[in-house]
Amino acid sequence: MKRQVLVSLCKSFILYGAPCHRIEQSLDQAAHMLGLEATFFFIPGIMMICFGDLEPRTLLVRCPQGFDMGKLAQVITVANDLCKEERRVTIQECIDRLDCIARSSPTWSPWAVVLAHACASLLTTPVMFNGSWMDTAASGALGLMVGTLALVAEKYASYCNIFEISTAILVAFVTKALDPWVCFTGVTLSATATLLPGYILTMAIMELSAKHVITGTIRFVYALIYALFIGYGLEIGTSIYDAVDPSSSPTDFDTCISTMPHWLYIVMFPFVAISMATTLGATMDQWPSMICCSAIGFGTTMITSKVITNYQIVGTISAFSVGLFGNLYLKVTGDLALVPLSCGIVLLVPGSVGIQGAYYLIRQDDQGTSFAIQMVVASLGIAVGLFTATLLVYPKGKRQRVYLSY
């Protein structure tokens, strides 16, 4: 029964979005509290559990990785109840609670997530890329298309294999057709905002920093290939339109020019955070902390970028402020630190830089290599900022509770 609860915890951590470099640590703590000798080894999608007590046994737990912050918070509550020195719940009760969480419906319905995709794309254009009203409308429509195709990809495995490339082709083709009226940079990158690989790359850098070499390397390579997928799709989409309309202007990632009043960005930003939070499966009760964390990170970026021109330093300072908020939030409220941090980091990561780099690389442009290096360096700065914040708040680690953060 003790082994069964560890396996259930393992599946829940992977399925609901726990950072990979924290899963092994959390399971080690749970095994210690249960009095089990167990070793854990994680690679993306699979956890190997080796039990070394009276009945040695090795288990392979295969589980797809996903995001559902609402369910993850419930799982952490169960894990903390299990790991208390004076445990008031039985192991069977913990197993039943974990099974109940697994059987329950996702925090948000598929169509709510599709709508969140559309809202995230629509609002990201003016807030992140300085887009105009026309750019915002086009991004919202394309974001709705991307969200719908993502839903189709979940239901049909055959389409899932070409989802990223086909989506990028459609987005690039439509945006290129609207090129006289919209900004190509803002519309394409906002429409694919929820697909950008910056978050994956940042996690890879953090795993490598935490000495999880195999997992970090796999994720690092995957993030770069993923960026090439989307960059390739954007290049194919624009090339197809150029073949249809040879008189079209050359495609480039230029800075968008907006006529929107700047105060409107302040009004829009909370809804950007809410849209991103919904795609991550956060409940309404978790929204306020995620909005605050995102606002702190974004505000720090805006302020420091006016003074410091080095984007690596700006990213590190912003990530440090986000990490500091998340860990202090855990210290004060006792709630899961990962919840506000996940949204704050998603809005910080430089995935758009990687897509631009992949696009230029495929076009055999000299800018491609420099953009790819920028994405890696910026992700490294974010990882350093997060680790530093955790060290400052919890220099000796968090031993009384299962700690899930970055």
mmCIF file of C-alpha atoms in Angstrom, residues 96-381:
data_model
loop_
_atom_site.group_PDB
_atom_site.id
_atom_site.type_symbol
_atom_site.label_atom_id
_atom_site.label_comp_id
_atom_site.label_asym_id
_atom_site.label_seq_id
_atom_site.Cartn_x
_atom_site.Cartn_y
_atom_site.Cartn_z
ATOM 1 C CA ASP A 96 -8.550 7.248 -2.318
ATOM 2 C CA ARG A 97 -8.136 11.044 -2.451
ATOM 3 C CA LEU A 98 -5.557 10.784 -5.258
ATOM 4 C CA ASP A 99 -7.824 8.409 -7.213
ATOM 5 C CA CYS A 100 -10.720 10.845 -6.752
ATOM 6 C CA ILE A 101 -8.587 13.710 -8.116
ATOM 7 C CA ALA A 102 -7.548 11.573 -11.104
ATOM 8 C CA ARG A 103 -11.159 10.640 -11.924
ATOM 9 C CA SER A 104 -12.487 14.182 -11.646
ATOM 10 C CA SER A 105 -12.941 16.413 -14.684
ATOM 11 C CA PRO A 106 -10.146 18.840 -15.690
ATOM 12 C CA THR A 107 -10.256 22.237 -14.007
ATOM 13 C CA TRP A 108 -11.471 23.818 -17.262
ATOM 14 C CA SER A 109 -13.438 22.290 -20.111
ATOM 15 C CA PRO A 110 -11.708 21.964 -23.522
ATOM 16 C CA TRP A 111 -13.724 24.819 -25.016
ATOM 17 C CA ALA A 112 -12.850 27.106 -22.101
ATOM 18 C CA VAL A 113 -9.185 26.411 -22.842
ATOM 19 C CA VAL A 114 -9.776 27.177 -26.542
ATOM 20 C CA LEU A 115 -11.333 30.515 -25.572
ATOM 21 C CA ALA A 116 -8.344 31.170 -23.282
ATOM 22 C CA HIS A 117 -6.021 30.560 -26.255
ATOM 23 C CA ALA A 118 -7.932 33.177 -28.253
ATOM 24 C CA CYS A 119 -7.912 35.724 -25.403
ATOM 25 C CA ALA A 120 -4.209 35.158 -24.731
ATOM 26 C CA SER A 121 -3.352 35.764 -28.384
ATOM 27 C CA LEU A 122 -5.666 38.762 -28.658
ATOM 28 C CA LEU A 123 -4.308 40.543 -25.571
ATOM 29 C CA THR A 124 -0.658 39.547 -25.969
ATOM 30 C CA THR A 125 -0.432 41.526 -29.224
ATOM 31 C CA PRO A 126 -0.798 45.037 -27.751
ATOM 32 C CA VAL A 127 0.737 44.311 -24.343
ATOM 33 C CA MET A 128 3.826 42.333 -25.406
ATOM 34 C CA PHE A 129 4.391 43.343 -29.024
ATOM 35 C CA ASN A 130 2.979 46.894 -29.191
ATOM 36 C CA GLY A 131 0.385 45.880 -31.768
ATOM 37 C CA SER A 132 -2.408 48.047 -33.163
ATOM 38 C CA TRP A 133 -6.162 47.474 -32.972
ATOM 39 C CA MET A 134 -6.075 45.664 -36.327
ATOM 40 C CA ASP A 135 -3.196 43.464 -35.129
ATOM 41 C CA THR A 136 -5.158 42.649 -31.972
ATOM 42 C CA ALA A 137 -8.270 41.566 -33.885
ATOM 43 C CA ALA A 138 -6.275 39.410 -36.317
ATOM 44 C CA SER A 139 -4.329 37.756 -33.491
ATOM 45 C CA GLY A 140 -7.525 36.950 -31.600
ATOM 46 C CA ALA A 141 -9.061 35.226 -34.623
ATOM 47 C CA LEU A 142 -5.889 33.268 -35.338
ATOM 48 C CA GLY A 143 -5.527 32.379 -31.646
ATOM 49 C CA LEU A 144 -9.033 30.898 -31.725
ATOM 50 C CA MET A 145 -7.989 28.826 -34.737
ATOM 51 C CA VAL A 146 -4.819 27.642 -32.962
ATOM 52 C CA GLY A 147 -6.792 26.671 -29.848
ATOM 53 C CA THR A 148 -9.317 24.735 -31.929
ATOM 54 C CA LEU A 149 -6.562 22.883 -33.788
ATOM 55 C CA ALA A 150 -4.915 22.062 -30.445
ATOM 56 C CA LEU A 151 -8.192 20.488 -29.343
ATOM 57 C CA VAL A 152 -8.326 18.482 -32.590
ATOM 58 C CA ALA A 153 -4.716 17.341 -32.056
ATOM 59 C CA GLU A 154 -5.606 15.985 -28.601
ATOM 60 C CA LYS A 155 -8.392 13.845 -30.030
ATOM 61 C CA TYR A 156 -6.672 12.614 -33.204
ATOM 62 C CA ALA A 157 -3.185 11.168 -32.770
ATOM 63 C CA SER A 158 -2.493 11.202 -36.512
ATOM 64 C CA TYR A 159 -2.905 14.983 -36.660
ATOM 65 C CA CYS A 160 -0.930 15.527 -33.458
ATOM 66 C CA ASN A 161 2.314 14.716 -35.311
ATOM 67 C CA ILE A 162 1.959 17.703 -37.645
ATOM 68 C CA PHE A 163 0.037 20.049 -35.353
ATOM 69 C CA GLU A 164 2.812 22.613 -34.758
ATOM 70 C CA ILE A 165 3.956 22.817 -38.376
ATOM 71 C CA SER A 166 0.460 22.946 -39.868
ATOM 72 C CA THR A 167 -0.638 25.598 -37.368
ATOM 73 C CA ALA A 168 2.401 27.757 -38.113
ATOM 74 C CA ILE A 169 1.804 27.419 -41.871
ATOM 75 C CA LEU A 170 -1.808 28.576 -41.547
ATOM 76 C CA VAL A 171 -0.912 31.470 -39.231
ATOM 77 C CA ALA A 172 1.912 32.665 -41.502
ATOM 78 C CA PHE A 173 -0.199 32.367 -44.677
ATOM 79 C CA VAL A 174 -3.130 34.343 -43.258
ATOM 80 C CA THR A 175 -0.889 36.969 -41.663
ATOM 81 C CA LYS A 176 1.069 37.384 -44.892
ATOM 82 C CA ALA A 177 -2.215 37.889 -46.770
ATOM 83 C CA LEU A 178 -3.107 40.640 -44.270
ATOM 84 C CA ASP A 179 0.389 42.133 -44.395
ATOM 85 C CA PRO A 180 -0.706 45.549 -45.782
ATOM 86 C CA TRP A 181 -2.898 46.080 -42.705
ATOM 87 C CA VAL A 182 -1.210 44.187 -39.850
ATOM 88 C CA CYS A 183 2.232 43.776 -38.272
ATOM 89 C CA PHE A 184 3.654 40.353 -39.196
ATOM 90 C CA THR A 185 5.780 40.091 -36.034
ATOM 91 C CA GLY A 186 3.062 40.862 -33.498
ATOM 92 C CA VAL A 187 0.331 38.792 -35.153
ATOM 93 C CA THR A 188 2.333 35.612 -35.821
ATOM 94 C CA LEU A 189 4.067 35.508 -32.444
ATOM 95 C CA SER A 190 0.891 36.378 -30.511
ATOM 96 C CA ALA A 191 -1.218 33.837 -32.404
ATOM 97 C CA THR A 192 1.320 31.123 -31.480
ATOM 98 C CA ALA A 193 1.919 32.518 -27.962
ATOM 99 C CA THR A 194 0.808 29.330 -26.217
ATOM 100 C CA LEU A 195 3.067 27.228 -28.481
ATOM 101 C CA LEU A 196 6.318 29.152 -27.984
ATOM 102 C CA PRO A 197 9.161 26.942 -26.666
ATOM 103 C CA GLY A 198 10.682 29.417 -24.223
ATOM 104 C CA TYR A 199 9.127 27.782 -21.152
ATOM 105 C CA ILE A 200 10.408 24.345 -22.207
ATOM 106 C CA LEU A 201 13.896 25.720 -22.781
ATOM 107 C CA THR A 202 13.932 27.499 -19.414
ATOM 108 C CA MET A 203 12.945 24.237 -17.700
ATOM 109 C CA ALA A 204 15.758 22.473 -19.576
ATOM 110 C CA ILE A 205 18.314 25.018 -18.368
ATOM 111 C CA MET A 206 17.051 24.681 -14.785
ATOM 112 C CA GLU A 207 17.252 20.891 -14.942
ATOM 113 C CA LEU A 208 20.813 21.069 -16.249
ATOM 114 C CA SER A 209 21.668 23.537 -13.476
ATOM 115 C CA ALA A 210 20.166 21.113 -10.932
ATOM 116 C CA LYS A 211 22.465 18.349 -12.302
ATOM 117 C CA HIS A 212 19.602 16.462 -13.968
ATOM 118 C CA VAL A 213 21.759 16.006 -17.055
ATOM 119 C CA ILE A 214 19.743 13.438 -19.020
ATOM 120 C CA THR A 215 16.344 15.106 -18.522
ATOM 121 C CA GLY A 216 17.745 18.588 -19.133
ATOM 122 C CA THR A 217 19.563 17.549 -22.301
ATOM 123 C CA ILE A 218 16.495 15.804 -23.736
ATOM 124 C CA ARG A 219 14.305 18.810 -23.022
ATOM 125 C CA PHE A 220 16.935 21.243 -24.329
ATOM 126 C CA VAL A 221 17.209 19.461 -27.678
ATOM 127 C CA TYR A 222 13.422 19.138 -27.881
ATOM 128 C CA ALA A 223 12.957 22.892 -27.309
ATOM 129 C CA LEU A 224 15.383 23.764 -30.110
ATOM 130 C CA ILE A 225 13.783 21.271 -32.525
ATOM 131 C CA TYR A 226 10.336 22.556 -31.513
ATOM 132 C CA ALA A 227 11.424 26.108 -32.365
ATOM 133 C CA LEU A 228 12.611 24.829 -35.742
ATOM 134 C CA PHE A 229 9.209 23.185 -36.319
ATOM 135 C CA ILE A 230 7.365 26.468 -35.835
ATOM 136 C CA GLY A 231 10.000 28.501 -37.694
ATOM 137 C CA TYR A 232 9.819 26.045 -40.588
ATOM 138 C CA GLY A 233 6.034 26.324 -40.638
ATOM 139 C CA LEU A 234 6.189 30.123 -40.711
ATOM 140 C CA GLU A 235 8.673 30.026 -43.594
ATOM 141 C CA ILE A 236 6.533 27.563 -45.588
ATOM 142 C CA GLY A 237 3.385 29.626 -44.972
ATOM 143 C CA THR A 238 4.969 32.863 -46.179
ATOM 144 C CA SER A 239 6.575 31.095 -49.162
ATOM 145 C CA ILE A 240 3.230 29.648 -50.245
ATOM 146 C CA TYR A 241 1.632 33.087 -50.164
ATOM 147 C CA ASP A 242 4.588 34.620 -52.039
ATOM 148 C CA ALA A 243 4.028 31.995 -54.744
ATOM 149 C CA VAL A 244 0.333 32.894 -54.917
ATOM 150 C CA ASP A 245 1.002 36.659 -54.895
ATOM 151 C CA PRO A 246 4.485 37.412 -56.305
ATOM 152 C CA SER A 247 3.934 41.161 -55.829
ATOM 153 C CA SER A 248 3.779 40.848 -52.025
ATOM 154 C CA SER A 249 6.375 42.697 -49.950
ATOM 155 C CA PRO A 250 9.305 40.824 -48.321
ATOM 156 C CA THR A 251 8.603 39.295 -44.916
ATOM 157 C CA ASP A 252 10.585 40.458 -41.899
ATOM 158 C CA PHE A 253 10.243 40.587 -38.118
ATOM 159 C CA ASP A 254 9.945 44.351 -37.652
ATOM 160 C CA THR A 255 8.878 46.269 -34.551
ATOM 161 C CA CYS A 256 5.150 46.972 -34.459
ATOM 162 C CA ILE A 257 3.875 50.543 -34.223
ATOM 163 C CA SER A 258 0.777 51.129 -32.108
ATOM 164 C CA THR A 259 -1.569 54.066 -31.583
ATOM 165 C CA MET A 260 -3.102 52.600 -28.416
ATOM 166 C CA PRO A 261 -2.827 54.684 -25.238
ATOM 167 C CA HIS A 262 -0.275 53.196 -22.837
ATOM 168 C CA TRP A 263 -2.680 53.234 -19.888
ATOM 169 C CA LEU A 264 -4.760 50.660 -21.733
ATOM 170 C CA TYR A 265 -1.923 48.121 -21.330
ATOM 171 C CA ILE A 266 -2.392 48.280 -17.545
ATOM 172 C CA VAL A 267 -6.079 47.431 -17.974
ATOM 173 C CA MET A 268 -5.357 44.582 -20.385
ATOM 174 C CA PHE A 269 -2.490 42.944 -18.509
ATOM 175 C CA PRO A 270 -4.551 41.188 -15.784
ATOM 176 C CA PHE A 271 -6.639 39.564 -18.508
ATOM 177 C CA VAL A 272 -3.448 38.371 -20.243
ATOM 178 C CA ALA A 273 -2.416 36.700 -16.972
ATOM 179 C CA ILE A 274 -5.904 35.196 -16.481
ATOM 180 C CA SER A 275 -5.871 33.767 -20.022
ATOM 181 C CA MET A 276 -2.451 32.214 -19.482
ATOM 182 C CA ALA A 277 -3.550 30.918 -16.072
ATOM 183 C CA THR A 278 -6.587 29.242 -17.644
ATOM 184 C CA THR A 279 -4.421 27.454 -20.217
ATOM 185 C CA LEU A 280 -2.360 26.185 -17.263
ATOM 186 C CA GLY A 281 -5.498 24.848 -15.548
ATOM 187 C CA ALA A 282 -5.549 27.304 -12.629
ATOM 188 C CA THR A 283 -8.729 27.791 -10.605
ATOM 189 C CA MET A 284 -10.318 31.188 -9.999
ATOM 190 C CA ASP A 285 -9.010 31.151 -6.426
ATOM 191 C CA GLN A 286 -5.479 30.920 -7.839
ATOM 192 C CA TRP A 287 -5.894 33.809 -10.279
ATOM 193 C CA PRO A 288 -5.080 36.701 -7.884
ATOM 194 C CA SER A 289 -1.667 35.309 -6.926
ATOM 195 C CA MET A 290 -0.868 34.563 -10.575
ATOM 196 C CA ILE A 291 -1.870 38.076 -11.672
ATOM 197 C CA CYS A 292 0.275 39.635 -8.925
ATOM 198 C CA CYS A 293 3.287 37.463 -9.763
ATOM 199 C CA SER A 294 2.965 38.183 -13.499
ATOM 200 C CA ALA A 295 2.566 41.917 -12.860
ATOM 201 C CA ILE A 296 5.673 41.970 -10.649
ATOM 202 C CA GLY A 297 7.743 40.198 -13.301
ATOM 203 C CA PHE A 298 6.434 42.272 -16.196
ATOM 204 C CA GLY A 299 6.700 45.543 -14.266
ATOM 205 C CA THR A 300 10.266 44.755 -13.203
ATOM 206 C CA THR A 301 11.135 44.036 -16.831
ATOM 207 C CA MET A 302 9.653 47.325 -18.011
ATOM 208 C CA ILE A 303 11.403 49.389 -15.320
ATOM 209 C CA THR A 304 14.830 47.737 -15.474
ATOM 210 C CA SER A 305 14.898 47.749 -19.288
ATOM 211 C CA LYS A 306 14.754 51.559 -19.166
ATOM 212 C CA VAL A 307 17.980 51.611 -17.136
ATOM 213 C CA ILE A 308 19.822 48.432 -18.185
ATOM 214 C CA THR A 309 20.273 47.579 -21.860
ATOM 215 C CA ASN A 310 21.654 44.069 -21.304
ATOM 216 C CA TYR A 311 18.623 41.783 -21.739
ATOM 217 C CA GLN A 312 20.280 38.896 -19.836
ATOM 218 C CA ILE A 313 20.587 41.022 -16.690
ATOM 219 C CA VAL A 314 17.033 42.322 -17.103
ATOM 220 C CA GLY A 315 15.710 38.763 -17.391
ATOM 221 C CA THR A 316 17.670 37.637 -14.332
ATOM 222 C CA ILE A 317 16.383 40.515 -12.192
ATOM 223 C CA SER A 318 12.796 39.940 -13.342
ATOM 224 C CA ALA A 319 13.017 36.201 -12.670
ATOM 225 C CA PHE A 320 14.490 36.925 -9.230
ATOM 226 C CA SER A 321 11.546 39.199 -8.387
ATOM 227 C CA VAL A 322 9.061 36.561 -9.578
ATOM 228 C CA GLY A 323 10.846 33.810 -7.637
ATOM 229 C CA LEU A 324 10.989 35.968 -4.523
ATOM 230 C CA PHE A 325 7.243 36.607 -4.683
ATOM 231 C CA GLY A 326 6.433 32.924 -5.233
ATOM 232 C CA ASN A 327 8.553 31.685 -2.329
ATOM 233 C CA LEU A 328 7.318 34.412 0.026
ATOM 234 C CA TYR A 329 3.772 33.535 -1.049
ATOM 235 C CA LEU A 330 4.441 29.946 0.058
ATOM 236 C CA LYS A 331 6.019 31.100 3.315
ATOM 237 C CA VAL A 332 3.109 33.393 4.227
ATOM 238 C CA THR A 333 0.079 31.460 2.940
ATOM 239 C CA GLY A 334 1.334 27.868 2.836
ATOM 240 C CA ASP A 335 -0.158 27.479 -0.653
ATOM 241 C CA LEU A 336 1.713 25.982 -3.599
ATOM 242 C CA ALA A 337 4.500 28.335 -4.768
ATOM 243 C CA LEU A 338 4.422 26.795 -8.230
ATOM 244 C CA VAL A 339 0.991 28.294 -8.955
ATOM 245 C CA PRO A 340 1.947 32.003 -9.147
ATOM 246 C CA LEU A 341 5.426 31.193 -10.453
ATOM 247 C CA SER A 342 4.141 29.192 -13.436
ATOM 248 C CA CYS A 343 2.209 32.145 -14.846
ATOM 249 C CA GLY A 344 4.947 34.645 -14.036
ATOM 250 C CA ILE A 345 7.581 32.573 -15.830
ATOM 251 C CA VAL A 346 5.405 31.915 -18.888
ATOM 252 C CA LEU A 347 5.138 35.683 -19.420
ATOM 253 C CA LEU A 348 8.899 36.142 -18.988
ATOM 254 C CA VAL A 349 10.384 33.402 -21.153
ATOM 255 C CA PRO A 350 11.880 34.471 -24.507
ATOM 256 C CA GLY A 351 10.144 31.948 -26.742
ATOM 257 C CA SER A 352 9.487 34.564 -29.429
ATOM 258 C CA VAL A 353 13.231 35.107 -29.767
ATOM 259 C CA GLY A 354 13.698 31.425 -30.521
ATOM 260 C CA ILE A 355 10.979 31.404 -33.184
ATOM 261 C CA GLN A 356 12.531 34.408 -34.920
ATOM 262 C CA GLY A 357 15.914 32.692 -34.787
ATOM 263 C CA ALA A 358 14.525 29.472 -36.274
ATOM 264 C CA TYR A 359 12.770 31.457 -39.028
ATOM 265 C CA TYR A 360 15.931 33.288 -40.012
ATOM 266 C CA LEU A 361 18.022 30.115 -39.719
ATOM 267 C CA ILE A 362 15.757 28.277 -42.163
ATOM 268 C CA ARG A 363 15.993 31.228 -44.523
ATOM 269 C CA GLN A 364 19.801 30.946 -44.222
ATOM 270 C CA ASP A 365 19.993 34.404 -42.712
ATOM 271 C CA ASP A 366 22.983 35.288 -40.521
ATOM 272 C CA GLN A 367 20.628 36.535 -37.804
ATOM 273 C CA GLY A 368 19.425 32.995 -37.074
ATOM 274 C CA THR A 369 22.417 31.837 -35.053
ATOM 275 C CA SER A 370 22.554 35.000 -32.948
ATOM 276 C CA PHE A 371 18.827 34.787 -32.159
ATOM 277 C CA ALA A 372 19.185 31.139 -31.058
ATOM 278 C CA ILE A 373 22.069 32.052 -28.759
ATOM 279 C CA GLN A 374 20.020 34.930 -27.326
ATOM 280 C CA MET A 375 17.192 32.542 -26.438
ATOM 281 C CA VAL A 376 19.543 30.175 -24.595
ATOM 282 C CA VAL A 377 21.339 32.965 -22.726
ATOM 283 C CA ALA A 378 18.083 34.647 -21.716
ATOM 284 C CA SER A 379 16.712 31.323 -20.416
ATOM 285 C CA LEU A 380 19.926 30.840 -18.445
ATOM 286 C CA GLY A 381 19.454 34.266 -16.838
#
